[in-house]
C-alpha atoms as an extended CHARMM CRD file, in Angstrom:
* protein
*
        77  EXT
         1         1  MET       CA             43.8860000000      139.8390000000      114.5750000000  PROA      1               0.0000000000
         2         2  LYS       CA             47.0150000000      139.0390000000      116.0700000000  PROA      2               0.0000000000
         3         3  LYS       CA             50.0600000000      140.4350000000      114.3420000000  PROA      3               0.0000000000
         4         4  ALA       CA             51.9010000000      137.2590000000      113.8360000000  PROA      4               0.0000000000
         5         5  VAL       CA             48.4670000000      136.2260000000      111.8040000000  PROA      5               0.0000000000
         6         6  ARG       CA             48.2810000000      139.1300000000      109.7640000000  PROA      6               0.0000000000
         7         7  GLU       CA             52.0510000000      138.6090000000      108.8000000000  PROA      7               0.0000000000
         8         8  ARG       CA             51.3910000000      135.1220000000      107.9050000000  PROA      8               0.0000000000
         9         9  ALA       CA             48.3750000000      136.2110000000      105.9660000000  PROA      9               0.0000000000
        10        10  ALA       CA             50.0540000000      138.9970000000      103.8310000000  PROA      10              0.0000000000
        11        11  LYS       CA             52.2720000000      136.1390000000      102.3110000000  PROA      11              0.0000000000
        12        12  ILE       CA             49.7190000000      134.2050000000      100.7370000000  PROA      12              0.0000000000
        13        13  LYS       CA             49.2080000000      134.9410000000       96.8220000000  PROA      13              0.0000000000
        14        14  LEU       CA             47.5320000000      132.4110000000       95.6090000000  PROA      14              0.0000000000
        15        15  LEU       CA             44.1360000000      130.1790000000       97.1180000000  PROA      15              0.0000000000
        16        16  LEU       CA             43.8130000000      126.7100000000       94.9720000000  PROA      16              0.0000000000
        17        17  LEU       CA             40.3090000000      125.2570000000       95.1660000000  PROA      17              0.0000000000
        18        18  ASP       CA             38.8690000000      121.9560000000       94.3450000000  PROA      18              0.0000000000
        19        19  VAL       CA             35.2650000000      122.3480000000       92.8510000000  PROA      19              0.0000000000
        20        20  ASP       CA             33.5960000000      119.3340000000       94.0400000000  PROA      20              0.0000000000
        21        21  GLY       CA             32.6210000000      119.3860000000       97.7150000000  PROA      21              0.0000000000
        22        22  VAL       CA             34.3140000000      122.6710000000       98.3140000000  PROA      22              0.0000000000
        23        23  LEU       CA             32.6700000000      125.1090000000       95.8720000000  PROA      23              0.0000000000
        24        24  THR       CA             29.7310000000      122.6830000000       95.2280000000  PROA      24              0.0000000000
        25        25  ASP       CA             27.5000000000      121.2960000000       98.1680000000  PROA      25              0.0000000000
        26        26  GLY       CA             28.6800000000      118.2600000000       96.8970000000  PROA      26              0.0000000000
        27        27  SER       CA             25.4210000000      116.9540000000       96.0080000000  PROA      27              0.0000000000
        28        28  LEU       CA             24.3390000000      115.1200000000       92.2910000000  PROA      28              0.0000000000
        29        29  TYR       CA             21.9540000000      117.2360000000       90.9180000000  PROA      29              0.0000000000
        30        30  TYR       CA             20.3580000000      116.2740000000       86.9640000000  PROA      30              0.0000000000
        31        31  GLY       CA             18.7280000000      118.2300000000       84.8010000000  PROA      31              0.0000000000
        32        32  ASP       CA             15.5780000000      117.1690000000       82.3250000000  PROA      32              0.0000000000
        33        33  ASN       CA             17.9010000000      116.0110000000       79.7760000000  PROA      33              0.0000000000
        34        34  GLY       CA             20.3160000000      113.5540000000       82.3430000000  PROA      34              0.0000000000
        35        35  GLU       CA             22.5270000000      116.2060000000       82.1690000000  PROA      35              0.0000000000
        36        36  ALA       CA             24.9010000000      116.5880000000       85.5480000000  PROA      36              0.0000000000
        37        37  LEU       CA             24.2510000000      119.7670000000       87.2710000000  PROA      37              0.0000000000
        38        38  LYS       CA             26.0530000000      121.8000000000       90.0800000000  PROA      38              0.0000000000
        39        39  ARG       CA             25.1480000000      124.1650000000       92.7600000000  PROA      39              0.0000000000
        40        40  PHE       CA             27.2970000000      126.8540000000       93.5510000000  PROA      40              0.0000000000
        41        41  TYR       CA             27.3350000000      128.8450000000       97.0500000000  PROA      41              0.0000000000
        42        42  VAL       CA             26.7800000000      132.7700000000       96.2220000000  PROA      42              0.0000000000
        43        43  ARG       CA             28.8900000000      133.6240000000       99.0930000000  PROA      43              0.0000000000
        44        44  ASP       CA             31.8510000000      131.7970000000       98.3000000000  PROA      44              0.0000000000
        45        45  GLY       CA             31.6290000000      134.0590000000       94.8000000000  PROA      45              0.0000000000
        46        46  SER       CA             31.5800000000      136.9290000000       96.8750000000  PROA      46              0.0000000000
        47        47  ALA       CA             34.7780000000      135.7530000000       98.6310000000  PROA      47              0.0000000000
        48        48  ILE       CA             36.8010000000      134.9110000000       95.7050000000  PROA      48              0.0000000000
        49        49  VAL       CA             35.8220000000      137.8960000000       94.0810000000  PROA      49              0.0000000000
        50        50  TRP       CA             37.5800000000      140.2980000000       97.3580000000  PROA      50              0.0000000000
        51        51  LEU       CA             40.3270000000      138.0840000000       97.4090000000  PROA      51              0.0000000000
        52        52  GLN       CA             40.7350000000      138.9420000000       94.1410000000  PROA      52              0.0000000000
        53        53  ARG       CA             40.2420000000      142.4760000000       94.5210000000  PROA      53              0.0000000000
        54        54  SER       CA             42.4460000000      142.2050000000       97.6680000000  PROA      54              0.0000000000
        55        55  GLY       CA             45.5470000000      140.9640000000       95.2150000000  PROA      55              0.0000000000
        56        56  ILE       CA             45.4480000000      137.2350000000       95.5900000000  PROA      56              0.0000000000
        57        57  GLU       CA             45.1730000000      134.9850000000       92.7680000000  PROA      57              0.0000000000
        58        58  VAL       CA             42.2800000000      132.5200000000       92.7540000000  PROA      58              0.0000000000
        59        59  ALA       CA             42.4030000000      129.3380000000       90.8030000000  PROA      59              0.0000000000
        60        60  ILE       CA             40.1020000000      126.3610000000       90.6660000000  PROA      60              0.0000000000
        61        61  ILE       CA             40.5590000000      122.6990000000       89.3930000000  PROA      61              0.0000000000
        62        62  SER       CA             38.1410000000      119.7750000000       88.9350000000  PROA      62              0.0000000000
        63        63  GLY       CA             38.5850000000      116.2150000000       87.5820000000  PROA      63              0.0000000000
        64        64  GLY       CA             36.3270000000      116.5310000000       85.1400000000  PROA      64              0.0000000000
        65        65  ASN       CA             34.7130000000      118.8360000000       82.2240000000  PROA      65              0.0000000000
        66        66  SER       CA             31.5510000000      121.2530000000       83.0140000000  PROA      66              0.0000000000
        67        67  PRO       CA             29.7940000000      123.2490000000       81.8370000000  PROA      67              0.0000000000
        68        68  GLN       CA             28.5760000000      124.5980000000       84.9510000000  PROA      68              0.0000000000
        69        69  VAL       CA             32.3600000000      125.1080000000       86.3010000000  PROA      69              0.0000000000
        70        70  ASP       CA             33.3770000000      126.8920000000       83.3810000000  PROA      70              0.0000000000
        71        71  ALA       CA             30.5970000000      129.3560000000       83.5150000000  PROA      71              0.0000000000
        72        72  ARG       CA             31.1870000000      130.1100000000       87.2150000000  PROA      72              0.0000000000
        73        73  ALA       CA             34.8330000000      130.6270000000       86.6410000000  PROA      73              0.0000000000
        74        74  ARG       CA             34.4580000000      132.8290000000       83.7580000000  PROA      74              0.0000000000
        75        75  GLY       CA             31.3990000000      134.8640000000       86.3990000000  PROA      75              0.0000000000
        76        76  LEU       CA             33.8290000000      135.0670000000       89.1500000000  PROA      76              0.0000000000
        77        77  GLY       CA             36.8920000000      136.6760000000       86.5440000000  PROA      77              0.0000000000
């Protein structure tokens, strides 16, 4: 990696991510009772944990309330 890229990357302190279409595949899924479900990609979670361990804060935002998003956020720390 070029020195200039490393220097710029070292300045990153926070990564802010939207949920729908960024941390999910953007599809709509519904459970048997009609509840909306979300599908998260495991590798995104692994990258988030790696960033946190590297000292970078990670925050997620969503336009709605979702127990699945709350559970995923708790699972990632």
